CSV table of C-alpha atoms in Angstrom, one decimal:
chain,number,residue,atom,x,y,z
A,387,UNK,CA,0.0,0.0,0.0
A,388,UNK,CA,1.0,3.6,-0.4
A,389,UNK,CA,1.2,4.1,3.3
A,390,UNK,CA,3.6,1.2,3.8
A,391,UNK,CA,5.7,2.4,0.9
A,392,UNK,CA,5.8,6.0,2.3
A,393,UNK,CA,6.9,4.6,5.7
A,394,UNK,CA,9.7,2.6,4.1
A,395,UNK,CA,10.7,5.7,2.0
A,396,UNK,CA,10.7,7.8,5.2
A,397,UNK,CA,13.2,5.3,6.8
A,398,UNK,CA,15.3,5.3,3.6
A,399,UNK,CA,15.4,9.1,3.8
A,400,UNK,CA,16.4,8.9,7.5
A,401,UNK,CA,19.2,6.4,6.5
A,402,UNK,CA,20.5,8.6,3.7
A,403,UNK,CA,20.6,11.6,6.1
A,404,UNK,CA,22.4,9.6,8.7
A,405,UNK,CA,24.9,8.2,6.2
A,406,UNK,CA,25.6,11.6,4.6
A,407,UNK,CA,26.1,13.1,8.1
A,408,UNK,CA,28.7,10.4,8.9
A,409,UNK,CA,30.7,11.2,5.7
A,410,UNK,CA,29.2,8.8,3.2
A,411,UNK,CA,28.5,9.9,-0.4
A,412,UNK,CA,25.1,8.7,-1.3
A,413,UNK,CA,23.6,8.3,-4.8
A,414,UNK,CA,20.3,6.9,-6.0
A,415,UNK,CA,20.9,4.7,-9.0
A,416,UNK,CA,18.2,4.2,-11.6
A,417,UNK,CA,17.5,0.5,-11.8
A,418,UNK,CA,13.8,0.9,-12.4
A,419,UNK,CA,10.6,2.9,-11.7
A,420,UNK,CA,10.8,2.5,-7.9
A,421,UNK,CA,14.2,4.3,-7.8
A,422,UNK,CA,12.8,7.4,-9.5
A,423,UNK,CA,9.7,7.3,-7.2
A,424,UNK,CA,12.0,7.2,-4.2
A,425,UNK,CA,14.2,10.0,-5.6
A,426,UNK,CA,11.1,12.2,-6.1
A,427,UNK,CA,10.0,11.4,-2.6
A,428,UNK,CA,13.4,12.3,-1.3
A,429,UNK,CA,13.4,15.6,-3.2
A,430,UNK,CA,9.9,16.5,-1.8
A,431,UNK,CA,10.6,15.3,1.8
A,432,UNK,CA,14.1,16.7,2.2
A,433,UNK,CA,15.1,18.9,-0.8
A,434,UNK,CA,18.3,20.1,1.0
A,435,UNK,CA,19.4,16.5,1.4
A,436,UNK,CA,18.5,15.6,-2.2
A,437,UNK,CA,20.7,18.4,-3.4
A,438,UNK,CA,23.7,16.3,-2.2
A,439,UNK,CA,22.4,13.0,-3.5
A,440,UNK,CA,22.6,12.7,-7.3
A,441,UNK,CA,20.3,10.5,-9.3
A,442,UNK,CA,22.5,8.3,-11.5
A,443,UNK,CA,21.4,6.6,-14.8
A,444,UNK,CA,23.3,4.4,-17.2
A,445,UNK,CA,23.1,4.0,-20.9
A,446,UNK,CA,25.1,0.7,-21.3
A,447,UNK,CA,26.2,-2.4,-19.4
A,448,UNK,CA,29.7,-1.1,-19.6
A,449,UNK,CA,28.7,2.1,-17.7
A,450,UNK,CA,27.2,-0.1,-14.9
A,451,UNK,CA,30.4,-2.1,-14.5
A,452,UNK,CA,32.6,1.0,-14.6
A,453,UNK,CA,30.4,2.8,-12.0
A,454,UNK,CA,30.4,-0.1,-9.5
A,455,UNK,CA,34.2,-0.4,-9.7
A,456,UNK,CA,34.2,2.9,-7.7
A,457,UNK,CA,31.5,2.0,-5.2
A,458,UNK,CA,32.4,0.9,-1.7
A,459,UNK,CA,28.9,-0.3,-0.6
A,460,UNK,CA,25.6,-0.4,-2.5
A,461,UNK,CA,22.1,-1.1,-1.4
A,462,UNK,CA,19.5,-2.7,-3.6
A,463,UNK,CA,16.0,-4.2,-3.4
A,464,UNK,CA,16.2,-6.1,-6.6
A,465,UNK,CA,17.5,-9.6,-7.2
A,466,UNK,CA,19.4,-8.7,-10.3
A,467,UNK,CA,20.8,-5.6,-8.5
A,468,UNK,CA,22.1,-7.9,-5.7
A,469,UNK,CA,23.6,-10.5,-8.1
A,470,UNK,CA,25.4,-8.0,-10.3
A,471,UNK,CA,26.9,-6.2,-7.3
A,472,UNK,CA,27.9,-9.5,-5.7
A,473,UNK,CA,29.4,-10.6,-9.0
A,474,UNK,CA,31.6,-7.5,-9.3
A,475,UNK,CA,32.6,-7.8,-5.6
A,476,UNK,CA,30.8,-4.7,-4.4
A,477,UNK,CA,29.7,-5.0,-0.8
A,478,UNK,CA,26.0,-4.9,-0.7
A,479,UNK,CA,23.2,-4.2,1.7
A,480,UNK,CA,20.1,-6.1,0.6
A,481,UNK,CA,16.8,-4.1,1.0
A,482,UNK,CA,14.6,-7.2,1.5
A,483,UNK,CA,11.3,-6.3,-0.1
A,484,UNK,CA,10.5,-9.8,-1.5
A,485,UNK,CA,11.6,-13.4,-1.3
A,486,UNK,CA,14.0,-13.2,-4.3
A,487,UNK,CA,16.4,-10.9,-2.5
A,488,UNK,CA,16.1,-12.8,0.8
A,489,UNK,CA,16.8,-16.1,-0.8
A,490,UNK,CA,19.8,-14.9,-2.6
A,491,UNK,CA,21.6,-13.6,0.5
A,492,UNK,CA,20.6,-16.8,2.3
A,493,UNK,CA,22.0,-18.9,-0.6
A,494,UNK,CA,25.3,-17.1,-0.4
A,495,UNK,CA,25.4,-17.6,3.4
A,496,UNK,CA,25.1,-13.9,4.5
A,497,UNK,CA,21.6,-13.0,5.6
A,498,UNK,CA,23.3,-10.4,7.9
A,499,UNK,CA,23.9,-8.3,4.8
A,500,UNK,CA,20.2,-7.6,4.5
A,501,UNK,CA,17.5,-5.5,6.2
A,502,UNK,CA,13.9,-6.6,6.0
A,503,UNK,CA,11.9,-3.7,4.6
A,504,UNK,CA,8.5,-5.3,5.0
A,505,UNK,CA,6.8,-4.0,8.1
A,506,UNK,CA,4.7,-7.2,8.5
A,507,UNK,CA,7.9,-9.2,8.9
A,508,UNK,CA,9.6,-6.8,11.3
A,509,UNK,CA,9.5,-7.3,15.1
A,510,UNK,CA,7.5,-4.1,15.8
A,511,UNK,CA,5.2,-4.8,12.8
A,512,UNK,CA,6.0,-1.4,11.3
A,513,UNK,CA,8.8,0.4,9.5
A,514,UNK,CA,10.4,2.0,12.5
A,515,UNK,CA,14.0,1.1,13.0
A,516,UNK,CA,14.8,0.4,9.4
A,517,UNK,CA,17.1,3.3,9.1
A,518,UNK,CA,18.9,2.2,12.3
A,519,UNK,CA,19.3,-1.3,11.0
A,520,UNK,CA,20.6,0.0,7.7
A,521,UNK,CA,23.2,2.1,9.5
A,522,UNK,CA,24.2,-0.9,11.6
A,523,UNK,CA,24.9,-3.0,8.4
A,524,UNK,CA,26.6,-0.1,6.7
A,525,UNK,CA,28.9,0.5,9.7
A,526,UNK,CA,29.6,-3.3,10.0
A,527,UNK,CA,30.7,-3.4,6.4
A,528,UNK,CA,32.7,-0.3,6.7
A,529,UNK,CA,34.5,-1.5,9.9
A,530,UNK,CA,35.1,-4.9,8.4
A,531,UNK,CA,35.9,-4.3,4.7
A,532,UNK,CA,38.7,-6.9,4.4
A,533,UNK,CA,36.6,-9.5,6.2
A,534,UNK,CA,33.5,-8.8,4.1
A,535,UNK,CA,35.6,-8.9,0.9
A,536,UNK,CA,37.0,-12.3,1.9
A,537,UNK,CA,33.5,-13.5,2.7
A,538,UNK,CA,32.3,-12.4,-0.7
A,539,UNK,CA,35.2,-14.2,-2.4
A,540,UNK,CA,34.4,-17.4,-0.4
A,541,UNK,CA,30.7,-17.1,-1.2
A,542,UNK,CA,31.5,-16.6,-4.9
A,543,UNK,CA,33.7,-19.7,-4.9
A,544,UNK,CA,31.0,-21.7,-3.2
A,545,UNK,CA,28.4,-20.5,-5.7
A,546,UNK,CA,30.7,-21.4,-8.6
A,547,UNK,CA,31.2,-24.9,-7.2
A,548,UNK,CA,27.5,-25.4,-6.9
A,549,UNK,CA,27.0,-24.2,-10.5
A,550,UNK,CA,29.8,-26.4,-11.8
A,551,UNK,CA,28.4,-29.4,-9.9
A,552,UNK,CA,24.9,-28.7,-11.4
A,553,UNK,CA,26.3,-28.3,-14.9
A,554,UNK,CA,28.1,-31.7,-14.5
A,555,UNK,CA,25.0,-33.3,-13.1
A,556,UNK,CA,22.7,-32.2,-15.9
A,557,UNK,CA,25.1,-32.1,-18.8
A,558,UNK,CA,24.1,-35.5,-20.3
A,559,UNK,CA,20.3,-34.6,-19.9
A,560,UNK,CA,20.9,-31.3,-21.6
A,561,UNK,CA,23.0,-32.9,-24.4
A,562,UNK,CA,20.3,-35.5,-25.0
A,563,UNK,CA,17.5,-32.9,-25.1
A,564,UNK,CA,19.5,-30.8,-27.5
A,565,UNK,CA,20.0,-33.7,-29.8
A,566,UNK,CA,16.3,-34.5,-29.7
A,567,UNK,CA,15.4,-30.9,-30.5
A,568,UNK,CA,17.8,-30.7,-33.3
A,569,UNK,CA,16.6,-34.0,-34.8
A,570,UNK,CA,12.9,-33.0,-34.5
A,571,UNK,CA,11.3,-31.9,-37.8
A,572,UNK,CA,10.7,-28.2,-38.1
A,573,UNK,CA,7.1,-27.0,-37.8
A,574,UNK,CA,7.7,-24.1,-40.1
């Protein structure tokens, strides 16, 4: 609902404010419609804060990769956003809005890198405290950068091993299906 979304946006604005006041450079990256909605909300709620938080858009995949080479920590509520950041070894705070994001950070073994944004799943059953939780995760990552990087590398190696194992496990089935499809008469 709009009320729930606005409450979550209020907490994100509080977090941006706290992060900026502790020396972080914050930017809102355009990954979809929700990002622009949040940025408009930020500009309306706190125009003086929004002046110092640019809205960043990309025109190519290359721009995305080049940008994230310079980012220390990023927050995302989208599955692909988490996976790309993880893939380029950018420390990430998962804004858990749905199961896809929660399951990804669970799969890589680091649910502590996420903050649940859904009020119905939070202890107080509302959005209060989200900004504080986000600051705690940000501070943890900042104070443990080398450890978090090692944990990311370890999680990537584990994920690659699972992927390789799955490929090996299914290779004969996939090969047989490909041969069957190639041998089938065309319906055109």
